[in-house]
Each structure stands twice: as structure tokens, then as C-alpha cells.
Coordinates of C-alpha atoms in Angstrom, one line a residue:
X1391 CA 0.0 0.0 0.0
X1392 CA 0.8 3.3 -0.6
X1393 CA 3.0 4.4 2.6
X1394 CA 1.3 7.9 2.7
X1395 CA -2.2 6.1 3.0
X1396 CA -1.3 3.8 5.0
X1397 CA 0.0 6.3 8.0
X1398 CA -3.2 8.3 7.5
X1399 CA -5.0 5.1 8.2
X1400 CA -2.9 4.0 10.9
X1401 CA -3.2 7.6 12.4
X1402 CA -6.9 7.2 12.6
X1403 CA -7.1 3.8 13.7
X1404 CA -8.6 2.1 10.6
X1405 CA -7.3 -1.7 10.5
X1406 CA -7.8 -2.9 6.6
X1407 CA -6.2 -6.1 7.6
X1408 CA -8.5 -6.9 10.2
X1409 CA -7.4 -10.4 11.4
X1410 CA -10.0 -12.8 10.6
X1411 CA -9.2 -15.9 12.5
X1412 CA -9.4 -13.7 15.7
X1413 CA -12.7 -12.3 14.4
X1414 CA -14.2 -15.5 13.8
X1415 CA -13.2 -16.6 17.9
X1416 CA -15.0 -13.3 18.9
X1417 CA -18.1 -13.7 16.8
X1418 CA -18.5 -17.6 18.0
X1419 CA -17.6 -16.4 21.7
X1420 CA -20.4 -14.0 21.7
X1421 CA -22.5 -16.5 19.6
X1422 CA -22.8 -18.8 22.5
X1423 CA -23.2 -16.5 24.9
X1424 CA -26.4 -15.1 23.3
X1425 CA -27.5 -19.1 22.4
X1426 CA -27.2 -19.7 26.3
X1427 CA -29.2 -16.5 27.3
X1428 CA -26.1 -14.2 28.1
X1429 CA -25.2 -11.3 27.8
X1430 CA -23.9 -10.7 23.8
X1431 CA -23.8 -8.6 21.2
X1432 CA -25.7 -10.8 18.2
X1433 CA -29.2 -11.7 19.5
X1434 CA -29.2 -15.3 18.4
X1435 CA -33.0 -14.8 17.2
X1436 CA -34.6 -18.5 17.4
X1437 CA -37.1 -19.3 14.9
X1438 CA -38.1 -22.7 15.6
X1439 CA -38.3 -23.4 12.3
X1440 CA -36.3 -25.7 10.1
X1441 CA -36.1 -25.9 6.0
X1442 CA -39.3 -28.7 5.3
X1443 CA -38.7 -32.1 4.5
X1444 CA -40.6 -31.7 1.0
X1445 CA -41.1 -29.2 -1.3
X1446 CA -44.6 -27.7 -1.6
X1447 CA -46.7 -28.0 -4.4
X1448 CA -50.3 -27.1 -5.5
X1449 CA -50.6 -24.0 -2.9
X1450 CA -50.5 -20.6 -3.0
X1451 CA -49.1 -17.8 -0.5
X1452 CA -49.1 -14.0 -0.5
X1453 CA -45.5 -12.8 0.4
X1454 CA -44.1 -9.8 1.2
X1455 CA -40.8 -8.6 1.4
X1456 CA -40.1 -5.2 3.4
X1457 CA -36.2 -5.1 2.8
X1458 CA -33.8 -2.3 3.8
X1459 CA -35.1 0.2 0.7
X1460 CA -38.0 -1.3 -1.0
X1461 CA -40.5 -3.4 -0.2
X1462 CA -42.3 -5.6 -2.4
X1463 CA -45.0 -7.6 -2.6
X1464 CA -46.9 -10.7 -5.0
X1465 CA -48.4 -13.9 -4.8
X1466 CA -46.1 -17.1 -5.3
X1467 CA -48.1 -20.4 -6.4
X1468 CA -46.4 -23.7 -6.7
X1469 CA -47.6 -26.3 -9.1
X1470 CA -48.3 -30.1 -8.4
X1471 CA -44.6 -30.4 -9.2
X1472 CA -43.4 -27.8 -6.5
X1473 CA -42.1 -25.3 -9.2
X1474 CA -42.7 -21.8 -8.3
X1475 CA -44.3 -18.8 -10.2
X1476 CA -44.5 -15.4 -9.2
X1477 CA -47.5 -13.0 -10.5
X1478 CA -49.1 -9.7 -9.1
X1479 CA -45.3 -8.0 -8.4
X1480 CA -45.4 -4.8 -7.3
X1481 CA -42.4 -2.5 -6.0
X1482 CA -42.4 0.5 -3.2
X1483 CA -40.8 2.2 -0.9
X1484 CA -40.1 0.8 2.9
X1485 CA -42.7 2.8 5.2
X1486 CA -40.4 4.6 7.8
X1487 CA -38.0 5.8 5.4
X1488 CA -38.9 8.8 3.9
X1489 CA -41.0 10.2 6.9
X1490 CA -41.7 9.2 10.7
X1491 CA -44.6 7.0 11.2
X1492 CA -46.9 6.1 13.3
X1493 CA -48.0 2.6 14.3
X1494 CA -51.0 3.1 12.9
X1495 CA -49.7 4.7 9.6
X1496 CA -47.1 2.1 9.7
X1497 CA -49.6 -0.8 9.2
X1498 CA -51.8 1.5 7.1
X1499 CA -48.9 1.9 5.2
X1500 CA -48.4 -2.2 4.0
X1501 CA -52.3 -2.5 3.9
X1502 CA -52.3 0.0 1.1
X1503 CA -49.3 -1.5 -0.7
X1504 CA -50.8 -4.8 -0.6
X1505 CA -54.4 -4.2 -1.3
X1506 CA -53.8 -5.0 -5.1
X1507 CA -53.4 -8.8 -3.7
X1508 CA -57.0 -8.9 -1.3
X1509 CA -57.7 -12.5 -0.5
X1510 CA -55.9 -14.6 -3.3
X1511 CA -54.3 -16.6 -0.9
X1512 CA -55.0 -17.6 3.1
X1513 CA -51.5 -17.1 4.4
X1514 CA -49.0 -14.6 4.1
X1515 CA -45.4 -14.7 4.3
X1516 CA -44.0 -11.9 5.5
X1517 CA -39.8 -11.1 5.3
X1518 CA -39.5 -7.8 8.1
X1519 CA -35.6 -7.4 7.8
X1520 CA -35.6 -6.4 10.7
X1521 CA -34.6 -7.7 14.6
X1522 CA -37.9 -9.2 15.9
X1523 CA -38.2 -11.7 18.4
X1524 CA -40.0 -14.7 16.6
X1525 CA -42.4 -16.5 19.1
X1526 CA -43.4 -20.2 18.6
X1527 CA -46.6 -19.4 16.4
X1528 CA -44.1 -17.6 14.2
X1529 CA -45.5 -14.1 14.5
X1530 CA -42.6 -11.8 15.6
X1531 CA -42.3 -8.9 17.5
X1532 CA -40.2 -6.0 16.4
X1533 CA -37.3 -5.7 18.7
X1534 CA -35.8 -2.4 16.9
X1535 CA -35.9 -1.0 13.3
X1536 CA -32.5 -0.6 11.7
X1537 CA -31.6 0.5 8.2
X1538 CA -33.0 3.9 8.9
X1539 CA -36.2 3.2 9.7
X1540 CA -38.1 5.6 11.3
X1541 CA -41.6 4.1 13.5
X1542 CA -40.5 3.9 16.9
X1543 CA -44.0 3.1 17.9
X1544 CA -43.8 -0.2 16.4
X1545 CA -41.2 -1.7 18.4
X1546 CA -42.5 -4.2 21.1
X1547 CA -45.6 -4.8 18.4
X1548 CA -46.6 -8.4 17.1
X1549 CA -46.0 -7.8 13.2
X1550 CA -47.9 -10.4 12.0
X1551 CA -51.5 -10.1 14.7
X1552 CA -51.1 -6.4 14.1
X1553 CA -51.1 -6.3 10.4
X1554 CA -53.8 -9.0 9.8
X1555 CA -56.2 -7.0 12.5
X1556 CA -55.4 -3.8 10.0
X1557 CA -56.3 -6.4 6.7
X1558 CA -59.4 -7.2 8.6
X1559 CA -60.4 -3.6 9.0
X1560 CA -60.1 -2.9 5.0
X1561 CA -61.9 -6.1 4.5
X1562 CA -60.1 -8.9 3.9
X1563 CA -61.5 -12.2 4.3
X1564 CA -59.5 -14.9 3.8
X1565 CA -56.3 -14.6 5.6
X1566 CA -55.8 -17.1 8.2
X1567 CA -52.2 -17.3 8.8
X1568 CA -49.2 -14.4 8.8
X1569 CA -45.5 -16.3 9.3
X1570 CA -42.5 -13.3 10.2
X1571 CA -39.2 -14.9 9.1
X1572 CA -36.3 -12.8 8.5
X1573 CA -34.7 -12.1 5.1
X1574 CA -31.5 -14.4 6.2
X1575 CA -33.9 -17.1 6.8
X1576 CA -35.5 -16.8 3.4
X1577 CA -32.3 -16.8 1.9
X1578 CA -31.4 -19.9 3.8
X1579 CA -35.0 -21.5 3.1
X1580 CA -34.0 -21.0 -0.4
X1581 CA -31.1 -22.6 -0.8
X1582 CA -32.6 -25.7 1.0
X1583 CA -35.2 -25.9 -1.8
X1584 CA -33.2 -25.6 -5.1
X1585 CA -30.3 -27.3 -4.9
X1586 CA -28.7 -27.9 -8.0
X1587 CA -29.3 -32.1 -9.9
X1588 CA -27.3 -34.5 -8.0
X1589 CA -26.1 -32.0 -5.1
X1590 CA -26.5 -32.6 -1.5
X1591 CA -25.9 -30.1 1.3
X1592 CA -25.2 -31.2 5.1
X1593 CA -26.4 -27.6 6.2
X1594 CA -27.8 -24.2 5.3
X1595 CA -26.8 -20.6 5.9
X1596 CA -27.9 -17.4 4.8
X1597 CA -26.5 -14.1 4.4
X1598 CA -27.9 -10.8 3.6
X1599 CA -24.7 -8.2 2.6
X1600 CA -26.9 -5.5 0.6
X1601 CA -28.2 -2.6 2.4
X1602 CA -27.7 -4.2 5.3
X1603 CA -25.8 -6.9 6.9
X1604 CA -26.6 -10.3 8.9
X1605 CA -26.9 -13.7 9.0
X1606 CA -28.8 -17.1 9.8
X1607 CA -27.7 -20.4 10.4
X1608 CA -28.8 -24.2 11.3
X1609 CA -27.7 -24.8 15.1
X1610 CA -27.6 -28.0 16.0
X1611 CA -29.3 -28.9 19.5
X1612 CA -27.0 -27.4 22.4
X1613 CA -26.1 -30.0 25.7
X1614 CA -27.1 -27.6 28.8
X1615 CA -29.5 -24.8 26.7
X1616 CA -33.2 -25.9 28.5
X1617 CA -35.9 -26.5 25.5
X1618 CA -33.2 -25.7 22.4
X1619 CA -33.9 -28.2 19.3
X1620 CA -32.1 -28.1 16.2
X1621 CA -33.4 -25.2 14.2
X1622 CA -32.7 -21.6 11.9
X1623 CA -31.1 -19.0 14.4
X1624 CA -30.9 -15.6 12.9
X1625 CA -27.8 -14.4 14.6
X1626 CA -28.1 -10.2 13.5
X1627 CA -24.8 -10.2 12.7
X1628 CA -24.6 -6.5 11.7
X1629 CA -24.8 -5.7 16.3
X1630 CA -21.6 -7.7 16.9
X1631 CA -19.4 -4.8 18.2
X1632 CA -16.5 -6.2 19.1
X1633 CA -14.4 -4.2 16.5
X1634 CA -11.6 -1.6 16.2
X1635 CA -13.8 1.3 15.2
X1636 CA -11.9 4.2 13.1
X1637 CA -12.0 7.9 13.1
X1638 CA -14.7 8.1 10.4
X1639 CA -16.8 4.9 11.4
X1640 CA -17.3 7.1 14.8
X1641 CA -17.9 10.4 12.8
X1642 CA -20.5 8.3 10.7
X1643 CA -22.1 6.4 13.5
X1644 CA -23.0 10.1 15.3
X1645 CA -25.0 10.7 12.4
X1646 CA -27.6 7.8 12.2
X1647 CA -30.2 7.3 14.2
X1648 CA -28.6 4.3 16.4
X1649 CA -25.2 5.6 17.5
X1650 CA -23.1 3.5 19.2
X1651 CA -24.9 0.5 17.7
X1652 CA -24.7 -1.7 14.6
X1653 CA -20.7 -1.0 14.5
X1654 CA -20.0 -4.2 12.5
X1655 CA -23.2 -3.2 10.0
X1656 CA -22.2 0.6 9.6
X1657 CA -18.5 -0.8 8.7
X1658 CA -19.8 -3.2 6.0
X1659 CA -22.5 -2.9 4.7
X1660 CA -24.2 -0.9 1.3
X1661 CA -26.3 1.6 3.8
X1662 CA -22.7 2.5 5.5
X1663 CA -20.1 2.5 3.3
X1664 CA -20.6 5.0 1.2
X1665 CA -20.3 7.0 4.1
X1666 CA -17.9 6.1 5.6
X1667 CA -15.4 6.7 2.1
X1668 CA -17.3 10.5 2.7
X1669 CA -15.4 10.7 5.9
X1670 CA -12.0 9.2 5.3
X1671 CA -11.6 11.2 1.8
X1672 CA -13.0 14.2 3.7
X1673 CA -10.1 14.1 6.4
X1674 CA -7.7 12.9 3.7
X1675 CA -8.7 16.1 1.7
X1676 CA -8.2 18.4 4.9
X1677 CA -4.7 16.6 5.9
X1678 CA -3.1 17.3 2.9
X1679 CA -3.3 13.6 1.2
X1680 CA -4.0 15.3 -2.0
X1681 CA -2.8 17.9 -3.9
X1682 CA -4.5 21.4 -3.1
X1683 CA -7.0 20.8 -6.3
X1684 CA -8.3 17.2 -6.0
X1685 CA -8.7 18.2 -2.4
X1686 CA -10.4 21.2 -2.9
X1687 CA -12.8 19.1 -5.6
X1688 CA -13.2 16.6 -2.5
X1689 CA -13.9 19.2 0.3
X1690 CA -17.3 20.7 -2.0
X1691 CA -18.3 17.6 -2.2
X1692 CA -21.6 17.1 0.1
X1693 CA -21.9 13.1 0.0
X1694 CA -20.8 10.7 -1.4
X1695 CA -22.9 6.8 -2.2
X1696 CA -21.2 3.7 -2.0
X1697 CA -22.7 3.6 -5.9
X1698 CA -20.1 6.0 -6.4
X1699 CA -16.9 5.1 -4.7
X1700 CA -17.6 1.7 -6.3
X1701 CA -17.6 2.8 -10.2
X1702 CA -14.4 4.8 -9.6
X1703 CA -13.1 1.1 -8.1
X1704 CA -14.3 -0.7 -11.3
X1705 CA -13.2 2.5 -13.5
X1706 CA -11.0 4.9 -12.3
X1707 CA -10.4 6.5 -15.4
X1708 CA -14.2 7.0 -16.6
X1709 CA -15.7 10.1 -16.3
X1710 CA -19.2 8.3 -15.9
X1711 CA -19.5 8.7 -12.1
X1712 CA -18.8 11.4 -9.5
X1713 CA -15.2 10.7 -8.3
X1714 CA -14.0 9.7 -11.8
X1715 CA -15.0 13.1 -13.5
X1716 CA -13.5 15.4 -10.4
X1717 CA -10.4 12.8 -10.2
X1718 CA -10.0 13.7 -14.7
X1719 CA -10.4 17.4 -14.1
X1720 CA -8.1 17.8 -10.8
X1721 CA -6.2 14.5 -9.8
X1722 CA -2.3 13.9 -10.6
X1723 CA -1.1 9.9 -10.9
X1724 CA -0.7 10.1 -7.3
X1725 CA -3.6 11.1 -6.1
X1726 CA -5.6 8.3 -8.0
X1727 CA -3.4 5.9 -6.8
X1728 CA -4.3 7.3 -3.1
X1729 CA -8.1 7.5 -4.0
X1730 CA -8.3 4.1 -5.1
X1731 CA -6.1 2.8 -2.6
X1732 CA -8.1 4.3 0.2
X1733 CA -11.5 3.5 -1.2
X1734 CA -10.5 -0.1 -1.7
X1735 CA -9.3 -0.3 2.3
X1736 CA -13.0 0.2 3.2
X1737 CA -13.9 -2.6 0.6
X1738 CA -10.8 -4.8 1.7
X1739 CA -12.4 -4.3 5.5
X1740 CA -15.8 -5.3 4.8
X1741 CA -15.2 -8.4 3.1
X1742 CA -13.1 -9.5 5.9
X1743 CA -16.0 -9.1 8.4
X1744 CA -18.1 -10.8 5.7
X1745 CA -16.0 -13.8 5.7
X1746 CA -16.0 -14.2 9.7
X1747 CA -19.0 -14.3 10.0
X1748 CA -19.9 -16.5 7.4
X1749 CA -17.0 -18.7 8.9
X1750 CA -18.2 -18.6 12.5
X1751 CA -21.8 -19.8 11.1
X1752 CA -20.1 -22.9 8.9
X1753 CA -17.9 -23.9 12.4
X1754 CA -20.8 -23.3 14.7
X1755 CA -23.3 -25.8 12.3
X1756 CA -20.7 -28.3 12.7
X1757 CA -21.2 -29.1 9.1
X1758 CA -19.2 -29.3 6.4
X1759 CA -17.2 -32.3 7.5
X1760 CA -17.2 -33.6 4.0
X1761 CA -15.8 -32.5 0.7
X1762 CA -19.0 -34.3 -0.9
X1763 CA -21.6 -32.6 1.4
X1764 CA -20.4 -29.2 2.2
X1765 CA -22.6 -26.4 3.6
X1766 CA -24.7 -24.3 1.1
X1767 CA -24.1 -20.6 1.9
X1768 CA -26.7 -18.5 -0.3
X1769 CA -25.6 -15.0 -0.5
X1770 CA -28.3 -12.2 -1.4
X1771 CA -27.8 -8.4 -1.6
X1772 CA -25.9 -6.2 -4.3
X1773 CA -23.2 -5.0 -1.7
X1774 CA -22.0 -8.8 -1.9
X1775 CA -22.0 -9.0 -5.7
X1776 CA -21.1 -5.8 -6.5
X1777 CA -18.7 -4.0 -4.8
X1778 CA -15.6 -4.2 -6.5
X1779 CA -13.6 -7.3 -5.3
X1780 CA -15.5 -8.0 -2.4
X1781 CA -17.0 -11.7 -3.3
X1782 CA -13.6 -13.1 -4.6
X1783 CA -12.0 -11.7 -1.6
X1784 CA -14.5 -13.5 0.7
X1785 CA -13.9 -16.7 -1.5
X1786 CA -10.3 -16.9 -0.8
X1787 CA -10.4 -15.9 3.0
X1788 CA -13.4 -18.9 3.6
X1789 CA -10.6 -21.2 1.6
X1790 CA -7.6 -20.2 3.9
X1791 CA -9.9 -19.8 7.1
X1792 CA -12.2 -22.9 6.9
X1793 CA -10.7 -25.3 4.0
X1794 CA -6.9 -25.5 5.0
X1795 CA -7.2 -24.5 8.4
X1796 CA -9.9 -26.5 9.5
X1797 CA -10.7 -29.1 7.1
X1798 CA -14.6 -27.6 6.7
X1799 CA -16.4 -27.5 3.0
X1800 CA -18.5 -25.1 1.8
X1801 CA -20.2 -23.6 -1.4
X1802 CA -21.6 -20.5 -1.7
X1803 CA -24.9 -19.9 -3.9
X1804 CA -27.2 -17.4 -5.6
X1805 CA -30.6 -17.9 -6.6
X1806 CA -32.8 -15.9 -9.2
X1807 CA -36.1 -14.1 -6.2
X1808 CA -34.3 -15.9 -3.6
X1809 CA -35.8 -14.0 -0.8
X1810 CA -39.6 -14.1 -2.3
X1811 CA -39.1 -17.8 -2.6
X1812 CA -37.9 -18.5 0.7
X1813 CA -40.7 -16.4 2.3
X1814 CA -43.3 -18.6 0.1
X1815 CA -42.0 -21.8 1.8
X1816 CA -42.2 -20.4 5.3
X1817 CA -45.5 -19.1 4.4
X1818 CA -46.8 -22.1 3.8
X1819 CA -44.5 -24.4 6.8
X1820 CA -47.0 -26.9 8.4
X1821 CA -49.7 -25.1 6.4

């Protein structure tokens, strides 16, 4: 690395080589702490739910999927063959985000945005990307919003009860079931049911890196935890704050509405990391990393999206995005070379992080014993896919970390409506 970037990181305590086998210890340390009902960072969400035994077929669910940005909603029906079709889509914004809510307008809110699929099915499955506490009629009560989200009188509610008494009100008739699961759980339901022809999994996870970060796992049943059978535990991932926070991770974390929460979230994921790159070029611009016109190009600028630092990653020399047209008009050889290199140590960090986690869920399974039968990771969100390097990077830190250190096999997935899918199977679980 550039030596000039690399003592501006140092002097604001940003780690880009964040050490992953200690991070994976941490993150399974505080796993089983929140599994046995201690005190932890990750809530260890159970679900008591597992992926079914066989695929559905012949039914029909309503699902909807209130993500970090959008939410969505349609009706999934399975033929006599279990094969899936989706019809009725329609795309809006989260409630919360634009304006404060309240519970009433909240719920209001998803009536409205579902109303165009009134009674074509009797159960809805319902993906709230959000920390709930799932109860054993798989209903699930909002712990905290995250992402942005602005309701605060929803937290405590029962999602599912208080939404079907709202459907009720505007006249719906036929709904007799509403299943919460979270959007790591659909991702995991979802690799469960499509495995490719002669594949065989020993174990499940899903991860969610888009707007957001976190993910859910099988755990197997625990010797000394009272009433704990093997099932999907969402661990929210994104709380684990056990890590070396920066300069501009704390001067982005004043900002949102949870400071001093979410650290390992606001340093991955796609809500965050745009910021953050705001705050480190900012300082760099103000410390004299650049020369006196890049910097001054960088000081007017009044944000920055993660969008944008990542086409100047891909690109450096197209004029298509933000940085890569003030870079052409103002930037000498060096300072590219110090924009890219400090752009790409946010990236480098995140997919670190990324790859502990996913670790800490393989070793925790205790799965993936054999090259044959390895666990099926499916990964969902555009920050994973996207973001320039980041998915190889994971690939070759689970290969050191989990293949040659520790003999454990793995294969990570995607899947075409992944998340829609998964919610149509939990919708219709013991249906």
C-alpha cells in the first residue's frame, strides 16, 4: 500500500487487515453467549423453524418482502410439481423511510401497498428485515428497526397479529395465517429448496450483505441450553461490536439514528459504506493527502454513495460517475493511486468481516465435514456482488480460514427471487 495512506489510516485507527481468524473466535464467543441466554452482542433470534422435508406443491401464498429500501410484494403459487411462479409484483418504498410513522400509519402503510393482492391466498409470508423476536406461532415482535427506519412506535408490536387485524379492518377475508421470518432465513430457506441435480448439502446458511448486513444459520441442539432443538437462528450479525472502530466509522455512527450500535453493520454494509469513504476522503482532503485541487474538488463535495466510490473502483479512469470526472479534471497519478487505494481499504475491511461471519456460522453448524456434502451458503444483496472485489475476496479468505485451516467444505450460492421464494415456503410451513 501506498506508505502515505497507509499512516493516515494507521493515524486514525482504521485496521484494513482486520485479522479474521481472531474475528471469527470473537463472533462464536459471543454466539454462545447469546444461544445460552447471556449477555452478547448478536441476538441469536430463534425461529423454531427448520427448512421442510418436502417441497410444496399445489398452494399458494401471499409474500411480502419489506427489505432495507423497497418493499415488495406478490403472490407465489407452486404447481403439483413444487415449481414456483411469481405474479401480481409490485415495487415500493419501505414505510419509515422517507417520513416518521406512526403505528398506525405504519400498518396502514403495507395494507395499502398490498391491497392489489386482497384475498388470493390464506397465508402470508411476511420477510421484516428487521430484529424481531419470533415466538413459537411464528408471528414476531419487532425488537428495533435498523436500516433507517423511522416508527418507533412499532417496536414491542406483534407484526404479524397487528397487520392482519389492519387487513381485517379494509376487508379482507381470507387470511388465516401471517408467518414473520427474516430475510437471512429466506435466503437460507431457499437454498434448501433448489439445490442444484445431484447436489447434496449437510447444512444451510444465509447471508444478507446489501443494504444491510446479517446472517442465519442451522444450530444443532445445544447439551445444557433448556428446550433448544435443532433449528434456523438468525444471529443479527450486523450488532456484533466487538471491532476496532476508526475515526470516520465514529464520525459516521454520530449521524444515524442508532449511535453507538450496529458497529460491524455501519462498517460493512451498502447503507454504510458509502459514508464512511465520505469521511475518510474528507479528512484525507483536509490533511493534505492530496494535492491542493483534487482536495479542494473533495472538500465541496456534500456526499458521497457507495454507488459511487464503487464505479471509480471498477473505472478509475471513466468520467461516468462522480469521483471519476472530479479525479480527470483535478487528480495527478498520485492522487488516483491514493483514492483508489483508500476507497478499496474500506472494501478490503468489509469483506473481511463478511468472511467471519460466514466462517463462525459454517464452524458453529458443525457441518461441512465432508468435501461431498459441504454447507450451502446463499448470499443475497448487491453489496456482496457488486462492490468491486469483495466476493472473490470472501472466497479466498473462507478457503484459507475454513478449508486448509480447519478441514470444513463449503459452497456458496445465488438464486434468481431468492428471498420471495424463501418467504413462500415459510408461508406455507405446516400449512
Amino acid at each position: 500500500m501506498n506508505r502515505a495512506v497507509s499512516a493516515f489510516l494507521a493515524k486514525h485507527n482504521f485496521i484494513r487487515h482486520v485479522d479474521i481468524d481472531s474475528a471469527i473466535d470473537a463472533l462464536l464467543y459471543d454466539m454462545n453467549c447469546g444461544l445460552r441466554g447471556q449477555k452478547s452482542y448478536q441476538d441469536m433470534i430463534r425461529t423454531y423453524s427448520n427448512p421442510p422435508e418436502s417441497p410444496a406443491s399445489g398452494k399458494s401464498v401471499i409474500v411480502i418482502d419489506a427489505g432495507g429500501t423497497n418493499f415488495r410484494s406478490c403472490l407465489v403459487s407452486f404447481n403439483e410439481f413444487g415449481k414456483a411462479s411469481i405474479d401480481f409484483l409490485e415495487k415500493t418504498k419501505m414505510p419509515g423511510v422517507a417520513k416518521t410513522l406512526s403505528r398506525a400509519d405504519f400498518f396502514d402503510e403495507i395494507a395499502s401497498n398490498i391491497e392489489h393482492l386482497k384475498d388470493k391466498a390464506e397465508s402470508i409470508g411476511f420477510c421484516f428485515s428487521y430484529p424481531m423476536e419470533i415466538t413459537d406461532d411464528r408471528d414476531g415482535i419487532l425488537i428495533r428497526f435498523t436500516k433507517e427506519v423511522n416508527a418507533p412506535e412499532v417496536v414491542g408490536c406483534r407484526i404479524g397479529a397487528t397487520l392482519k387485524k389492519t387487513l381485517e379492518a379494509r376487508g379482507w377475508k381470507k387470511i388465516r395465517r401471517i408467518t414473520l421470518l427474516n430475510d437471512t432465513v429466506a435466503a437460507l430457506l431457499a437454498g434448501a429448496a433448489t439445490p442444484d441435480a445431484g447436489k447434496k448439502y449437510s447444512s444451510y446458511i444465509g447471508l444478507i450483505l446489501g443494504t444491510g448486513l446479517n446472517a442465519a444459520y442451522i444450530q444443532p441442539e445445544m447439551a445444557g441450553v433448556k428446550d433448544f432443538a435443532k433449528q434456523i437462528v438468525v444471529c443479527e450479525s450486523g450488532k456484533f461490536g466487538a471491532v476496532v472502530c476508526s475515526d470516520f466509522d465514529d464520525a459516521l455512527d454520530a449521524k444515524t439514528l442508532s449511535p453507538g450500535k450496529y458497529r460491524t453493520e455501519k462498517q460493512c454494509s451498502g447503507g454504510y459504506l458509502g459514508n464512511v469513504v465520505f469521511e475518510a476522503l474528507k479528512s484525507a482532503a483536509e490533511e493534505g493527502l492530496f494535492g491542493e485541487a483534487c482536495a479542494k474538488r473533495i472538500l465541496a463535495l456534500s456526499s458521497l454513495s457507495l454507488v459511487e466510490a464503487d464505479a471509480f473502483l471498477h473505472a478509475p479512469y471513466s468520467t461516468n460517475a462522480s469521483l471519476g470526472a472530479l479525479a480527470a479534471e483535478s487528480a495527478s497519478d498520485e492522487d488516483y493511486d491514493r483514492l483508489f487505494q483508500l476507497l478499496d481499504a474500506v472494501m478490503e475491511r468489509s469483506a473481511r468481516y463478511a468472511a467471519a461471519i460466514l466462517a463462525a456460522c459454517v464452524i458453529q453448524s458443525g457441518e461441512g465435514k465432508n468435501a461431498s456434502r459441504p454447507v450451502c451458503i446463499l448470499c443475497n444483496g448487491s453489496t456482496y456482488f457488486k462492490t468491486h472485489m469483495l466476493a472473490r475476496r470472501v472466497d479466498g479468505y473462507l478457503e484459507e480460514a475454513l478449508t486448509k485451516e480447519r478441514g470444513l467444505y463449503w459452497e456458496i450460492i445465488s438464486r434468481e427471487n431468492d428471498i420471495t421464494l424463501g418467504a413462500a415456503i415459510a408461508g406455507l410451513i405446516d400449512a
